[in-house]
PDB file of C-alpha atoms in Angstrom:
ATOM      1  CA  UNK A   1     -18.204 -13.021  10.992  1.00 84.00           C
ATOM      2  CA  UNK A   2     -19.328  -9.485  10.499  1.00 94.00           C
ATOM      3  CA  UNK A   3     -22.913  -8.451   8.705  1.00 95.00           C
ATOM      4  CA  UNK A   4     -23.443  -4.969   8.170  1.00 96.00           C
ATOM      5  CA  UNK A   5     -26.903  -3.806   7.532  1.00 97.00           C
ATOM      6  CA  UNK A   6     -29.240  -0.789   7.465  1.00 98.00           C
ATOM      7  CA  UNK A   7     -28.270   0.972   4.439  1.00 97.00           C
ATOM      8  CA  UNK A   8     -30.909   2.692   2.120  1.00 97.00           C
ATOM      9  CA  UNK A   9     -31.699   5.732   0.518  1.00 98.00           C
ATOM     10  CA  UNK A  10     -32.241   9.019   2.434  1.00 98.00           C
ATOM     11  CA  UNK A  11     -32.569  12.664   1.487  1.00 98.00           C
ATOM     12  CA  UNK A  12     -29.992  15.161   2.233  1.00 98.00           C
ATOM     13  CA  UNK A  13     -30.041  16.317   5.903  1.00 98.00           C
ATOM     14  CA  UNK A  14     -31.711  13.121   6.963  1.00 98.00           C
ATOM     15  CA  UNK A  15     -30.543  10.286   9.250  1.00 98.00           C
ATOM     16  CA  UNK A  16     -29.619   6.552   8.690  1.00 98.00           C
ATOM     17  CA  UNK A  17     -28.484   3.997  11.340  1.00 98.00           C
ATOM     18  CA  UNK A  18     -26.045   0.846  10.118  1.00 98.00           C
ATOM     19  CA  UNK A  19     -25.478  -1.939  12.119  1.00 98.00           C
ATOM     20  CA  UNK A  20     -22.927  -4.451  12.436  1.00 97.00           C
ATOM     21  CA  UNK A  21     -23.706  -7.598  13.925  1.00 96.00           C
ATOM     22  CA  UNK A  22     -20.641 -10.299  14.988  1.00 93.00           C
ATOM     23  CA  UNK A  23     -20.523 -13.687  15.938  1.00 87.00           C
ATOM     24  CA  UNK A  24     -18.617 -15.281  18.461  1.00 78.00           C
ATOM     25  CA  UNK A  25     -17.363 -14.571  21.857  1.00 74.00           C
ATOM     26  CA  UNK A  26     -14.273 -12.948  20.586  1.00 82.00           C
ATOM     27  CA  UNK A  27     -16.332  -9.980  19.128  1.00 85.00           C
ATOM     28  CA  UNK A  28     -15.919  -8.034  22.294  1.00 88.00           C
ATOM     29  CA  UNK A  29     -12.292  -8.340  22.213  1.00 91.00           C
ATOM     30  CA  UNK A  30     -12.021  -6.535  18.659  1.00 93.00           C
ATOM     31  CA  UNK A  31     -11.920  -2.926  17.968  1.00 96.00           C
ATOM     32  CA  UNK A  32     -14.490  -2.094  15.068  1.00 97.00           C
ATOM     33  CA  UNK A  33     -14.397   0.524  12.568  1.00 98.00           C
ATOM     34  CA  UNK A  34     -16.460   1.608   9.755  1.00 98.00           C
ATOM     35  CA  UNK A  35     -15.177   2.149   6.289  1.00 98.00           C
ATOM     36  CA  UNK A  36     -16.956   3.464   3.197  1.00 98.00           C
ATOM     37  CA  UNK A  37     -16.087   3.277  -0.530  1.00 98.00           C
ATOM     38  CA  UNK A  38     -17.619   5.590  -3.065  1.00 96.00           C
ATOM     39  CA  UNK A  39     -17.860   4.724  -6.953  1.00 92.00           C
ATOM     40  CA  UNK A  40     -14.356   5.126  -8.281  1.00 95.00           C
ATOM     41  CA  UNK A  41     -12.694   5.919  -5.019  1.00 96.00           C
ATOM     42  CA  UNK A  42     -10.516   4.119  -2.663  1.00 97.00           C
ATOM     43  CA  UNK A  43     -12.088   2.477   0.795  1.00 97.00           C
ATOM     44  CA  UNK A  44     -11.702   5.041   3.527  1.00 97.00           C
ATOM     45  CA  UNK A  45     -11.491   4.935   7.006  1.00 98.00           C
ATOM     46  CA  UNK A  46     -14.420   6.987   8.764  1.00 97.00           C
ATOM     47  CA  UNK A  47     -14.420   6.017  12.400  1.00 98.00           C
ATOM     48  CA  UNK A  48     -13.737   3.229  14.811  1.00 97.00           C
ATOM     49  CA  UNK A  49     -14.576   2.127  18.385  1.00 97.00           C
ATOM     50  CA  UNK A  50     -12.304   0.305  20.902  1.00 96.00           C
ATOM     51  CA  UNK A  51     -13.040  -3.107  22.286  1.00 94.00           C
ATOM     52  CA  UNK A  52     -14.447  -1.922  25.286  1.00 94.00           C
ATOM     53  CA  UNK A  53     -16.467   1.100  23.954  1.00 95.00           C
ATOM     54  CA  UNK A  54     -14.536   3.482  25.794  1.00 96.00           C
ATOM     55  CA  UNK A  55     -12.548   5.338  22.885  1.00 96.00           C
ATOM     56  CA  UNK A  56     -14.039   6.334  19.540  1.00 97.00           C
ATOM     57  CA  UNK A  57     -12.211   8.172  16.571  1.00 96.00           C
ATOM     58  CA  UNK A  58     -13.900   9.864  13.521  1.00 97.00           C
ATOM     59  CA  UNK A  59     -12.259  11.425  10.548  1.00 97.00           C
ATOM     60  CA  UNK A  60     -13.072  15.295  10.216  1.00 97.00           C
ATOM     61  CA  UNK A  61     -15.634  14.817   7.331  1.00 97.00           C
ATOM     62  CA  UNK A  62     -18.062  13.047   9.562  1.00 98.00           C
ATOM     63  CA  UNK A  63     -17.095  14.348  13.225  1.00 98.00           C
ATOM     64  CA  UNK A  64     -20.095  15.647  14.863  1.00 97.00           C
ATOM     65  CA  UNK A  65     -22.344  14.021  12.567  1.00 98.00           C
ATOM     66  CA  UNK A  66     -21.745  10.261  12.926  1.00 98.00           C
ATOM     67  CA  UNK A  67     -21.675   8.450  16.138  1.00 98.00           C
ATOM     68  CA  UNK A  68     -20.411   4.660  16.741  1.00 98.00           C
ATOM     69  CA  UNK A  69     -21.607   2.565  19.634  1.00 98.00           C
ATOM     70  CA  UNK A  70     -21.379  -0.952  20.462  1.00 97.00           C
ATOM     71  CA  UNK A  71     -23.458  -3.219  22.790  1.00 96.00           C
ATOM     72  CA  UNK A  72     -20.964  -6.344  23.387  1.00 94.00           C
ATOM     73  CA  UNK A  73     -23.656  -8.278  25.175  1.00 93.00           C
ATOM     74  CA  UNK A  74     -25.593  -8.243  21.715  1.00 94.00           C
ATOM     75  CA  UNK A  75     -22.447  -8.207  19.735  1.00 95.00           C
ATOM     76  CA  UNK A  76     -23.391  -5.423  17.743  1.00 96.00           C
ATOM     77  CA  UNK A  77     -21.738  -1.903  16.927  1.00 98.00           C
ATOM     78  CA  UNK A  78     -23.808   0.782  15.255  1.00 98.00           C
ATOM     79  CA  UNK A  79     -23.071   3.866  13.033  1.00 98.00           C
ATOM     80  CA  UNK A  80     -25.739   6.632  13.624  1.00 98.00           C
ATOM     81  CA  UNK A  81     -25.485   9.318  10.744  1.00 98.00           C
ATOM     82  CA  UNK A  82     -27.188  12.281  10.940  1.00 98.00           C
ATOM     83  CA  UNK A  83     -27.055  15.337   8.521  1.00 98.00           C
ATOM     84  CA  UNK A  84     -26.275  13.117   5.708  1.00 98.00           C
ATOM     85  CA  UNK A  85     -24.836  14.943   2.633  1.00 98.00           C
ATOM     86  CA  UNK A  86     -24.713  13.506  -0.899  1.00 96.00           C
ATOM     87  CA  UNK A  87     -20.840  13.092  -0.474  1.00 96.00           C
ATOM     88  CA  UNK A  88     -21.711  10.233   2.142  1.00 98.00           C
ATOM     89  CA  UNK A  89     -23.004   8.175  -0.701  1.00 98.00           C
ATOM     90  CA  UNK A  90     -21.138   4.996  -0.624  1.00 98.00           C
ATOM     91  CA  UNK A  91     -20.932   1.324   0.397  1.00 98.00           C
ATOM     92  CA  UNK A  92     -20.435   1.294   4.005  1.00 98.00           C
ATOM     93  CA  UNK A  93     -18.354  -1.625   5.562  1.00 98.00           C
ATOM     94  CA  UNK A  94     -17.794  -2.743   9.049  1.00 97.00           C
ATOM     95  CA  UNK A  95     -14.481  -4.433   9.867  1.00 97.00           C
ATOM     96  CA  UNK A  96     -12.694  -5.600  13.195  1.00 95.00           C
ATOM     97  CA  UNK A  97      -9.254  -6.007  14.254  1.00 93.00           C
ATOM     98  CA  UNK A  98      -7.073  -7.001  17.441  1.00 91.00           C
ATOM     99  CA  UNK A  99      -4.842  -4.067  17.075  1.00 89.00           C
ATOM    100  CA  UNK A 100      -5.088  -0.545  18.441  1.00 86.00           C
ATOM    101  CA  UNK A 101      -5.546   2.761  16.542  1.00 87.00           C
ATOM    102  CA  UNK A 102      -5.508   1.609  13.032  1.00 92.00           C
ATOM    103  CA  UNK A 103      -6.981   3.201  10.001  1.00 94.00           C
ATOM    104  CA  UNK A 104      -5.695   1.137   6.809  1.00 94.00           C
ATOM    105  CA  UNK A 105      -8.051  -1.388   5.412  1.00 95.00           C
ATOM    106  CA  UNK A 106      -5.137  -4.090   5.567  1.00 95.00           C
ATOM    107  CA  UNK A 107      -4.939  -3.716   9.329  1.00 94.00           C
ATOM    108  CA  UNK A 108      -8.357  -5.185   9.572  1.00 95.00           C
ATOM    109  CA  UNK A 109      -8.664  -8.886   9.500  1.00 91.00           C
ATOM    110  CA  UNK A 110     -12.477  -9.305   9.447  1.00 92.00           C
ATOM    111  CA  UNK A 111     -14.997  -7.658   6.997  1.00 95.00           C
ATOM    112  CA  UNK A 112     -18.781  -7.180   6.552  1.00 94.00           C
ATOM    113  CA  UNK A 113     -20.450  -7.626   3.432  1.00 93.00           C
ATOM    114  CA  UNK A 114     -21.211  -3.784   2.732  1.00 95.00           C
ATOM    115  CA  UNK A 115     -24.322  -2.057   2.892  1.00 98.00           C
ATOM    116  CA  UNK A 116     -25.279   0.762   0.387  1.00 98.00           C
ATOM    117  CA  UNK A 117     -26.227   4.252   1.503  1.00 98.00           C
ATOM    118  CA  UNK A 118     -27.437   6.811  -0.996  1.00 98.00           C
ATOM    119  CA  UNK A 119     -28.045  10.544  -0.028  1.00 98.00           C
ATOM    120  CA  UNK A 120     -30.352  12.133  -2.655  1.00 96.00           C
ATOM    121  CA  UNK A 121     -30.681  15.689  -3.152  1.00 89.00           C
TER     122      UNK A 121
END
């Protein structure tokens, strides 16, 4: 039901935009979050957007650099990543939930397949 895309190789300080495409009418009813998982590390929450797009939240490590937006008419959520750092290298996943204010992967029922972002120095 979710498909993440847009990953690739980018230099330090560069930008990348990831997209998460959802299917079905219910997509606009779900909160959507982005997670990432670096090699050898656990999957971590980096930010989310409420079902109506009115509320976003981010972890401190990406705050001010990453922006999540959504277009429910197009069933799409985007993650704009600016000022990328080597530590941003990871597989990025989008996920959705009916629940509010959740940061644990176990709270998210639906997942995209992940897209790899590599930031080179």
